[in-house]
C-alpha cells in the first residue's frame, strides 16, 4: 500500500488540473502556452448555495485550474458581489453565507478580477463583451417576477416575494419598498416553495432572534412594529406536492410561539399521491412533517400565539380592494382538485368553480422568479431562459438552431429559477466542461489579427463611457465598514443599503 | 510526458466507469466482496477502547480504526482514523477529496459518503432529522448514504469502506437525459 499511495496522489493532482476525465480523451494534453484565454462572467451570483459552496466560485476555480492561461473577469451590476447570497438567502440562514468568505480567496488570484457597478445592457452591451472576450459567460440570474395576471394585482399591499426579500436584505433597488406591516393582522403568501417559507418565517419569527442577523436595520424596525399575527401559505395543490424542502419546512414548523394550522382533510392522500410519495424521498418527508405538525398542534389552544395557516388546494383568482379602494383587502381563492396531466404523469390543479375570500392586508406573491433578456441575446420568452446546449448558447429554441460561438450561460438564466437543488452543481460543471472542450477544439483561436483584448478592452470601454466601477478592494472596504457597524450592534454586519452610500463606502 | 498523462487519464477514465456502476447499484452488491477487511480480533480492540475511555477521556485518541475510501476514479485509500473523529475531518487530514463545504454544520451535503457494506451501515447510529434533511438533497443518494461530518469513528467501524459518490460525473440536469456510460 505504502508504495502505491504516492502514485495515487500524483494521479489525483493531475486530475485536479483536468476537472473532467473527458479531458484525457484523444485530444488529451493541455493546450500549449499561448495567448491567455479571456473570460468574462456577467453576474457574481451563486448557484447551489445550498450545498455550502458558492457555485460561481467553484466554477471559477475549475476554470482557472482547467486552463492555465484563463483570465476571468466578473462584472456585476451591484457594487457588492454574491447576488442572491447577499440579497436572497434569508438573514437567519447564516450557514449558507459561509461562501462569502470563499470569495475573497478566489478574488485574491490575479487571474480573476471583479468589476462591480457595471450593468450588462446599460453600461456595456453584449456585443461589446463578445468582441472583447474569447468567452462570455452569462450568470445574471433571474431578477424579475412571474405575474399571476389576475384582476387587482396592482392594488397597494401586494408585492412579489422577490421585492420583499430584497427589501429585508437591503438590496439597494428595494430599500424604499416600505411594505405596510401595521394596518392588518393577516398576510397571505401565495406559493409554498422555500422562498414562500422564507418570507413567512421572517414575518413570524421573534424580532429578538432576527436582531442578531444581518437583516437590514429598517426592516428590523418595521418588523418590530408589525401587527401581523396570521400568515396564510396558499398552494394550488396538496401537501404531497408542496414545493419546499424538509429542512426549510422543519424550521418554520419549529418556530417559537407560532401555532400551526393544517386541515386534516387536506392530508388525505389518493393513490396518485401515494405513488408520488413512493417515488420521491423529499415529498415523502415533507408530507410526513406536515402530518406530524397537524397532529402536534391539534386541540392545543393558541393563547395569543401567532398563527401559520397552510392553505392547500386553492388558487388565487382575483384581489379585492379594502374599503379605501386602493389597498388589498382580500384574495379570492378558487378551490381546486388534482387531475393527472396525462403527459409527465404529474398531477395538476384544476378549478372547481367554488370560491371563497381570504381577508388580508398584505400579499406576497411567491410564484417564481423570471429572467430578463438583454439585447442581442437569444431568449426563450415562454420558459424565461436562454436556449442552450450544455451551457452553450443557441441562436434560438428551434431545432435547427446554431451555437453562438464563445457565449455560455449558467445558473438560473440557464435552467430557470426552479429545479432540484442537487442538480445545480452539475449544471455549472456542465458549462465549464463545454468551455474547456471548445477550447481544446481550438474554437477560441481566431486569426491573429482578431485577438481579443480581454481585461484591457473592458477597461477601455468603461473609461470611454465614464463608468465608475467598484473593484474587489472597493467591496472589501464596504465589507469592513458594514462589519464594523455591525459589531456595535452585536450582529454580523450592518448592511449599507442605498446606492449613494454604497458607492461612497467603496472609496 | 504528455502521452503518459493521457495514458493515465484513459486508465482513470476506465476506472471511473467502474465506480459509476458501483455507486448506482444497490448495497447487496458490495456485501460479499467488501467486508474481507473485517477481522474478528478487532472486537478485542473495541472492549479496550471502552474501558480506556471510561477511565480517561484523553487516552481515547490512541485507538485508531482503519477506513477505506473508494474515490470517484475507483482508486482506493485506506487511512487510520482516531476513535471519536468524524469521517470528514479524517478525510481532510488525509487529502481525500471529500468536500464538506459547510464545515460540518449540516448546511450542505457535500460530505456525502456511501457505506459500502450494509452491515457497517447498520452499526451507525440512525441519522438525525437534520442529517436526513440534507441527505434529501444529496446527489446519487443510496440506501446506505450518510454525511461524512456526522459519522464518528468508533471501534466497531474498523474496516469500513466508504465510496465517494461518482455523481458529479453524471449530468442529470433537468431535461437532459443522462446516457449510460
Ligand atoms: C428568496 C430566496 C432565498 C433563497 N434562499 C436560499 C438558501 O437559503 N439556500 C440556498 O442554497 N439557496 C437559496 N436560494 C437560491 C439561490 O439564491 C439561487 O439558487 C442562486 O443564487 C441563483 O444563482 P444565479 O447565479 O443564477 O443568480 P443570482 O445569485 O441572482 O446572481 C445574479 C447576479 O447577476 C447580477 N446581475 C443581474 N443583472 C445584471 C446585469 N444586467 N448586468 C450585470 N450584472 C447583473 C446581480 O446583481 C447578481 O449579483 C434562495 C433564492 C431566493 C430567491
Ligand atoms: S459538511 Fe456540510 S453537511 Fe457535512
mmCIF file of C-alpha atoms in Angstrom, chain A residues 173-454:
data_model
loop_
_atom_site.group_PDB
_atom_site.id
_atom_site.type_symbol
_atom_site.label_atom_id
_atom_site.label_comp_id
_atom_site.label_asym_id
_atom_site.label_seq_id
_atom_site.Cartn_x
_atom_site.Cartn_y
_atom_site.Cartn_z
ATOM 1 C CA UNK A 173 -33.104 48.648 -5.522
ATOM 2 C CA UNK A 174 -35.705 47.832 -2.878
ATOM 3 C CA UNK A 175 -34.635 49.717 0.225
ATOM 4 C CA UNK A 176 -37.573 52.083 -0.308
ATOM 5 C CA UNK A 177 -40.256 49.425 -0.641
ATOM 6 C CA UNK A 178 -41.666 50.200 2.834
ATOM 7 C CA UNK A 179 -44.284 47.437 2.966
ATOM 8 C CA UNK A 180 -47.102 48.330 5.349
ATOM 9 C CA UNK A 181 -46.990 45.834 8.209
ATOM 10 C CA UNK A 182 -49.069 47.893 10.608
ATOM 11 C CA UNK A 183 -52.532 48.140 9.113
ATOM 12 C CA UNK A 184 -53.520 44.491 9.151
ATOM 13 C CA UNK A 185 -53.236 41.342 11.193
ATOM 14 C CA UNK A 186 -53.189 38.969 8.206
ATOM 15 C CA UNK A 187 -50.704 38.346 5.425
ATOM 16 C CA UNK A 188 -51.192 35.947 2.530
ATOM 17 C CA UNK A 189 -48.203 34.324 0.887
ATOM 18 C CA UNK A 190 -49.038 32.820 -2.481
ATOM 19 C CA UNK A 191 -46.875 29.773 -3.073
ATOM 20 C CA UNK A 192 -45.409 27.081 -0.863
ATOM 21 C CA UNK A 193 -41.824 26.796 -2.009
ATOM 22 C CA UNK A 194 -38.734 27.628 0.014
ATOM 23 C CA UNK A 195 -38.914 31.319 -0.839
ATOM 24 C CA UNK A 196 -42.509 31.408 0.398
ATOM 25 C CA UNK A 197 -41.403 29.743 3.625
ATOM 26 C CA UNK A 198 -38.573 32.258 3.941
ATOM 27 C CA UNK A 199 -40.828 35.299 3.789
ATOM 28 C CA UNK A 200 -43.418 33.695 6.059
ATOM 29 C CA UNK A 201 -40.723 32.860 8.578
ATOM 30 C CA UNK A 202 -39.386 36.400 8.571
ATOM 31 C CA UNK A 203 -42.904 37.701 9.226
ATOM 32 C CA UNK A 204 -43.454 35.289 12.108
ATOM 33 C CA UNK A 205 -40.080 34.994 13.774
ATOM 34 C CA UNK A 206 -39.362 36.793 17.060
ATOM 35 C CA UNK A 207 -37.626 40.028 16.245
ATOM 36 C CA UNK A 208 -35.206 39.420 19.094
ATOM 37 C CA UNK A 209 -33.899 36.461 17.116
ATOM 38 C CA UNK A 210 -33.749 38.454 13.905
ATOM 39 C CA UNK A 211 -31.835 41.237 15.620
ATOM 40 C CA UNK A 212 -28.750 39.049 15.749
ATOM 41 C CA UNK A 213 -28.702 38.545 11.969
ATOM 42 C CA UNK A 214 -27.569 40.817 9.152
ATOM 43 C CA UNK A 215 -31.150 41.776 8.268
ATOM 44 C CA UNK A 216 -31.412 45.399 7.098
ATOM 45 C CA UNK A 217 -31.932 47.746 10.011
ATOM 46 C CA UNK A 218 -35.023 49.459 8.640
ATOM 47 C CA UNK A 219 -36.604 46.044 8.043
ATOM 48 C CA UNK A 220 -35.976 45.010 11.610
ATOM 49 C CA UNK A 221 -37.629 48.205 12.834
ATOM 50 C CA UNK A 222 -40.613 47.644 10.595
ATOM 51 C CA UNK A 223 -40.942 44.050 11.764
ATOM 52 C CA UNK A 224 -40.746 45.152 15.384
ATOM 53 C CA UNK A 225 -43.760 47.369 14.779
ATOM 54 C CA UNK A 226 -45.576 44.727 12.749
ATOM 55 C CA UNK A 227 -49.180 43.926 13.669
ATOM 56 C CA UNK A 228 -49.272 40.797 11.549
ATOM 57 C CA UNK A 229 -50.426 37.831 13.602
ATOM 58 C CA UNK A 230 -51.593 35.415 10.927
ATOM 59 C CA UNK A 231 -49.744 34.221 7.862
ATOM 60 C CA UNK A 232 -51.502 32.079 5.259
ATOM 61 C CA UNK A 233 -49.391 29.981 2.921
ATOM 62 C CA UNK A 234 -51.542 29.235 -0.082
ATOM 63 C CA UNK A 235 -50.805 26.387 -2.515
ATOM 64 C CA UNK A 236 -52.669 25.282 -5.591
ATOM 65 C CA UNK A 237 -52.039 21.658 -4.870
ATOM 66 C CA UNK A 238 -51.842 19.434 -1.801
ATOM 67 C CA UNK A 239 -49.293 18.663 0.899
ATOM 68 C CA UNK A 240 -47.713 15.954 -1.236
ATOM 69 C CA UNK A 241 -46.961 18.453 -3.993
ATOM 70 C CA UNK A 242 -45.637 21.272 -1.803
ATOM 71 C CA UNK A 243 -42.502 22.633 -3.443
ATOM 72 C CA UNK A 244 -40.454 23.190 -0.304
ATOM 73 C CA UNK A 245 -37.713 21.034 1.175
ATOM 74 C CA UNK A 246 -37.850 19.339 4.560
ATOM 75 C CA UNK A 247 -35.119 21.496 6.096
ATOM 76 C CA UNK A 248 -36.950 24.765 5.493
ATOM 77 C CA UNK A 249 -40.286 23.262 6.458
ATOM 78 C CA UNK A 250 -38.940 21.842 9.719
ATOM 79 C CA UNK A 251 -37.548 25.241 10.543
ATOM 80 C CA UNK A 252 -40.810 27.130 10.163
ATOM 81 C CA UNK A 253 -42.811 24.409 11.907
ATOM 82 C CA UNK A 254 -40.447 24.724 14.844
ATOM 83 C CA UNK A 255 -40.739 28.485 15.288
ATOM 84 C CA UNK A 256 -41.279 29.582 18.847
ATOM 85 C CA UNK A 257 -44.736 30.871 19.753
ATOM 86 C CA UNK A 258 -46.310 30.033 16.441
ATOM 87 C CA UNK A 259 -49.403 27.870 16.190
ATOM 88 C CA UNK A 260 -49.599 25.825 13.007
ATOM 89 C CA UNK A 261 -52.917 25.104 11.313
ATOM 90 C CA UNK A 262 -53.240 22.294 8.794
ATOM 91 C CA UNK A 263 -56.638 20.879 7.881
ATOM 92 C CA UNK A 264 -56.764 17.162 8.411
ATOM 93 C CA UNK A 265 -58.958 16.707 5.365
ATOM 94 C CA UNK A 266 -56.150 18.123 3.217
ATOM 95 C CA UNK A 267 -53.814 15.381 4.379
ATOM 96 C CA UNK A 268 -55.924 12.586 2.906
ATOM 97 C CA UNK A 269 -53.978 11.003 0.063
ATOM 98 C CA UNK A 270 -55.207 9.401 -3.137
ATOM 99 C CA UNK A 271 -53.423 6.582 -4.978
ATOM 100 C CA UNK A 272 -51.706 9.077 -7.292
ATOM 101 C CA UNK A 273 -50.363 10.953 -4.253
ATOM 102 C CA UNK A 274 -49.088 7.757 -2.748
ATOM 103 C CA UNK A 275 -47.297 6.992 -5.963
ATOM 104 C CA UNK A 276 -45.627 10.422 -5.791
ATOM 105 C CA UNK A 277 -44.632 9.809 -2.202
ATOM 106 C CA UNK A 278 -43.131 6.460 -3.089
ATOM 107 C CA UNK A 279 -41.120 7.956 -5.890
ATOM 108 C CA UNK A 280 -39.667 10.908 -4.048
ATOM 109 C CA UNK A 281 -37.903 10.909 -0.745
ATOM 110 C CA UNK A 282 -38.272 14.681 -0.371
ATOM 111 C CA UNK A 283 -42.018 14.537 -0.957
ATOM 112 C CA UNK A 284 -42.422 11.715 1.485
ATOM 113 C CA UNK A 285 -40.537 13.548 4.189
ATOM 114 C CA UNK A 286 -42.292 16.865 3.569
ATOM 115 C CA UNK A 287 -45.638 15.116 3.741
ATOM 116 C CA UNK A 288 -44.673 13.336 6.960
ATOM 117 C CA UNK A 289 -43.568 16.596 8.546
ATOM 118 C CA UNK A 290 -46.862 18.266 7.698
ATOM 119 C CA UNK A 291 -48.848 15.322 9.014
ATOM 120 C CA UNK A 292 -46.912 15.298 12.269
ATOM 121 C CA UNK A 293 -47.328 19.041 12.703
ATOM 122 C CA UNK A 294 -51.063 18.729 12.127
ATOM 123 C CA UNK A 295 -51.300 16.200 14.949
ATOM 124 C CA UNK A 296 -48.955 18.031 17.299
ATOM 125 C CA UNK A 297 -50.883 21.291 17.085
ATOM 126 C CA UNK A 298 -54.324 19.703 17.103
ATOM 127 C CA UNK A 299 -56.537 20.636 20.013
ATOM 128 C CA UNK A 300 -53.904 22.886 21.545
ATOM 129 C CA UNK A 301 -55.293 26.306 22.176
ATOM 130 C CA UNK A 302 -53.163 29.095 20.957
ATOM 131 C CA UNK A 303 -53.087 31.623 23.697
ATOM 132 C CA UNK A 304 -52.122 34.740 21.890
ATOM 133 C CA UNK A 305 -49.630 32.973 19.656
ATOM 134 C CA UNK A 306 -49.010 33.981 16.090
ATOM 135 C CA UNK A 307 -50.658 31.716 13.542
ATOM 136 C CA UNK A 308 -49.334 29.960 10.478
ATOM 137 C CA UNK A 309 -52.029 28.507 8.230
ATOM 138 C CA UNK A 310 -51.287 26.067 5.442
ATOM 139 C CA UNK A 311 -53.983 26.527 2.839
ATOM 140 C CA UNK A 312 -53.950 23.728 0.280
ATOM 141 C CA UNK A 313 -55.939 23.180 -2.922
ATOM 142 C CA UNK A 314 -56.655 26.867 -3.529
ATOM 143 C CA UNK A 315 -55.655 29.137 -6.366
ATOM 144 C CA UNK A 316 -55.936 32.906 -6.391
ATOM 145 C CA UNK A 317 -58.395 34.278 -8.929
ATOM 146 C CA UNK A 318 -58.594 37.976 -8.051
ATOM 147 C CA UNK A 319 -57.549 40.526 -5.474
ATOM 148 C CA UNK A 320 -60.273 42.538 -3.831
ATOM 149 C CA UNK A 321 -59.747 46.066 -2.519
ATOM 150 C CA UNK A 322 -60.429 47.084 1.057
ATOM 151 C CA UNK A 323 -62.775 49.943 1.905
ATOM 152 C CA UNK A 324 -60.269 52.576 0.840
ATOM 153 C CA UNK A 325 -60.419 51.149 -2.679
ATOM 154 C CA UNK A 326 -56.667 51.203 -3.258
ATOM 155 C CA UNK A 327 -55.258 48.712 -0.741
ATOM 156 C CA UNK A 328 -55.768 44.993 -0.983
ATOM 157 C CA UNK A 329 -58.417 43.720 1.436
ATOM 158 C CA UNK A 330 -58.815 40.089 0.445
ATOM 159 C CA UNK A 331 -57.755 37.435 -2.018
ATOM 160 C CA UNK A 332 -60.423 35.499 -3.798
ATOM 161 C CA UNK A 333 -59.478 31.834 -3.940
ATOM 162 C CA UNK A 334 -60.917 29.069 -6.054
ATOM 163 C CA UNK A 335 -60.927 25.558 -4.672
ATOM 164 C CA UNK A 336 -59.020 23.120 -6.803
ATOM 165 C CA UNK A 337 -58.716 19.403 -7.227
ATOM 166 C CA UNK A 338 -55.917 17.383 -8.762
ATOM 167 C CA UNK A 339 -56.012 15.854 -12.224
ATOM 168 C CA UNK A 340 -53.434 13.775 -13.955
ATOM 169 C CA UNK A 341 -51.926 15.934 -16.688
ATOM 170 C CA UNK A 342 -51.593 12.878 -18.872
ATOM 171 C CA UNK A 343 -48.145 13.786 -20.134
ATOM 172 C CA UNK A 344 -45.481 13.837 -17.462
ATOM 173 C CA UNK A 345 -47.542 11.803 -15.025
ATOM 174 C CA UNK A 346 -47.761 14.932 -12.933
ATOM 175 C CA UNK A 347 -50.856 15.986 -11.087
ATOM 176 C CA UNK A 348 -52.063 19.476 -11.906
ATOM 177 C CA UNK A 349 -54.585 21.659 -10.100
ATOM 178 C CA UNK A 350 -57.868 22.438 -11.832
ATOM 179 C CA UNK A 351 -60.506 24.834 -10.565
ATOM 180 C CA UNK A 352 -63.782 23.511 -9.201
ATOM 181 C CA UNK A 353 -65.804 26.686 -9.611
ATOM 182 C CA UNK A 354 -66.166 27.096 -5.851
ATOM 183 C CA UNK A 355 -64.826 30.358 -4.474
ATOM 184 C CA UNK A 356 -64.041 31.887 -1.105
ATOM 185 C CA UNK A 357 -62.436 35.122 0.070
ATOM 186 C CA UNK A 358 -59.474 35.278 2.396
ATOM 187 C CA UNK A 359 -59.147 38.608 4.210
ATOM 188 C CA UNK A 360 -55.704 40.158 4.404
ATOM 189 C CA UNK A 361 -53.870 43.456 4.158
ATOM 190 C CA UNK A 362 -50.580 42.206 2.740
ATOM 191 C CA UNK A 363 -49.938 39.781 -0.096
ATOM 192 C CA UNK A 364 -46.570 38.363 -1.060
ATOM 193 C CA UNK A 365 -46.548 36.527 -4.364
ATOM 194 C CA UNK A 366 -44.012 33.766 -4.355
ATOM 195 C CA UNK A 367 -44.824 32.124 -7.642
ATOM 196 C CA UNK A 368 -41.441 32.221 -9.276
ATOM 197 C CA UNK A 369 -38.654 34.419 -10.494
ATOM 198 C CA UNK A 370 -38.137 35.264 -14.131
ATOM 199 C CA UNK A 371 -35.015 36.136 -16.080
ATOM 200 C CA UNK A 372 -34.863 39.155 -18.331
ATOM 201 C CA UNK A 373 -33.284 39.164 -21.798
ATOM 202 C CA UNK A 374 -30.610 41.629 -22.880
ATOM 203 C CA UNK A 375 -30.163 42.984 -26.371
ATOM 204 C CA UNK A 376 -28.627 40.557 -28.790
ATOM 205 C CA UNK A 377 -29.231 37.521 -26.619
ATOM 206 C CA UNK A 378 -31.406 34.653 -27.832
ATOM 207 C CA UNK A 379 -34.155 34.232 -25.268
ATOM 208 C CA UNK A 380 -36.922 31.726 -24.795
ATOM 209 C CA UNK A 381 -39.697 34.010 -23.574
ATOM 210 C CA UNK A 382 -42.021 31.181 -22.737
ATOM 211 C CA UNK A 383 -39.623 29.415 -20.398
ATOM 212 C CA UNK A 384 -37.798 32.568 -19.369
ATOM 213 C CA UNK A 385 -34.380 31.104 -20.071
ATOM 214 C CA UNK A 386 -31.634 31.305 -22.657
ATOM 215 C CA UNK A 387 -31.803 28.367 -25.068
ATOM 216 C CA UNK A 388 -28.652 26.351 -24.622
ATOM 217 C CA UNK A 389 -26.982 23.045 -25.212
ATOM 218 C CA UNK A 390 -24.973 22.033 -22.170
ATOM 219 C CA UNK A 391 -24.402 25.690 -21.417
ATOM 220 C CA UNK A 392 -23.557 26.736 -24.995
ATOM 221 C CA UNK A 393 -25.977 29.452 -26.028
ATOM 222 C CA UNK A 394 -28.064 28.532 -29.064
ATOM 223 C CA UNK A 395 -29.296 31.036 -31.627
ATOM 224 C CA UNK A 396 -32.923 30.109 -30.955
ATOM 225 C CA UNK A 397 -35.049 27.473 -29.329
ATOM 226 C CA UNK A 398 -35.882 25.835 -32.660
ATOM 227 C CA UNK A 399 -34.416 22.546 -33.763
ATOM 228 C CA UNK A 400 -32.084 23.932 -36.396
ATOM 229 C CA UNK A 401 -30.557 26.433 -34.012
ATOM 230 C CA UNK A 402 -26.830 27.057 -34.232
ATOM 231 C CA UNK A 403 -24.354 27.546 -31.431
ATOM 232 C CA UNK A 404 -23.417 31.156 -30.624
ATOM 233 C CA UNK A 405 -19.624 30.990 -30.563
ATOM 234 C CA UNK A 406 -17.984 31.994 -27.300
ATOM 235 C CA UNK A 407 -21.244 32.587 -25.478
ATOM 236 C CA UNK A 408 -22.261 30.451 -22.490
ATOM 237 C CA UNK A 409 -24.855 30.507 -19.792
ATOM 238 C CA UNK A 410 -25.063 29.180 -16.253
ATOM 239 C CA UNK A 411 -27.303 29.440 -13.204
ATOM 240 C CA UNK A 412 -30.956 30.412 -13.163
ATOM 241 C CA UNK A 413 -30.640 32.028 -16.551
ATOM 242 C CA UNK A 414 -29.713 28.629 -17.932
ATOM 243 C CA UNK A 415 -32.143 26.375 -16.147
ATOM 244 C CA UNK A 416 -34.905 28.615 -14.885
ATOM 245 C CA UNK A 417 -35.433 29.563 -11.255
ATOM 246 C CA UNK A 418 -36.537 26.120 -10.134
ATOM 247 C CA UNK A 419 -35.316 22.590 -10.110
ATOM 248 C CA UNK A 420 -33.808 20.191 -7.712
ATOM 249 C CA UNK A 421 -31.099 21.916 -5.770
ATOM 250 C CA UNK A 422 -28.787 18.961 -6.157
ATOM 251 C CA UNK A 423 -28.614 19.464 -9.903
ATOM 252 C CA UNK A 424 -27.191 22.964 -9.637
ATOM 253 C CA UNK A 425 -23.590 21.902 -9.313
ATOM 254 C CA UNK A 426 -23.897 19.610 -12.266
ATOM 255 C CA UNK A 427 -25.369 22.432 -14.249
ATOM 256 C CA UNK A 428 -22.331 24.612 -13.567
ATOM 257 C CA UNK A 429 -19.928 21.767 -14.103
ATOM 258 C CA UNK A 430 -21.523 21.109 -17.438
ATOM 259 C CA UNK A 431 -20.893 24.663 -18.611
ATOM 260 C CA UNK A 432 -17.232 24.566 -17.529
ATOM 261 C CA UNK A 433 -16.822 21.278 -19.341
ATOM 262 C CA UNK A 434 -18.323 22.741 -22.509
ATOM 263 C CA UNK A 435 -15.954 25.702 -22.421
ATOM 264 C CA UNK A 436 -12.872 23.590 -21.830
ATOM 265 C CA UNK A 437 -13.961 21.205 -24.536
ATOM 266 C CA UNK A 438 -14.495 24.017 -27.038
ATOM 267 C CA UNK A 439 -11.124 25.434 -26.100
ATOM 268 C CA UNK A 440 -9.445 22.095 -26.764
ATOM 269 C CA UNK A 441 -11.117 22.018 -30.135
ATOM 270 C CA UNK A 442 -9.404 25.332 -30.797
ATOM 271 C CA UNK A 443 -12.640 27.254 -31.190
ATOM 272 C CA UNK A 444 -11.195 30.304 -29.482
ATOM 273 C CA UNK A 445 -8.081 30.513 -31.604
ATOM 274 C CA UNK A 446 -9.156 33.005 -34.215
ATOM 275 C CA UNK A 447 -6.786 34.532 -36.745
ATOM 276 C CA UNK A 448 -4.046 36.525 -35.056
ATOM 277 C CA UNK A 449 -5.396 39.907 -36.190
ATOM 278 C CA UNK A 450 -8.633 39.296 -34.346
ATOM 279 C CA UNK A 451 -7.047 38.690 -30.965
ATOM 280 C CA UNK A 452 -9.338 39.588 -28.142
ATOM 281 C CA UNK A 453 -8.250 42.327 -25.788
ATOM 282 C CA UNK A 454 -9.792 40.909 -22.649
#
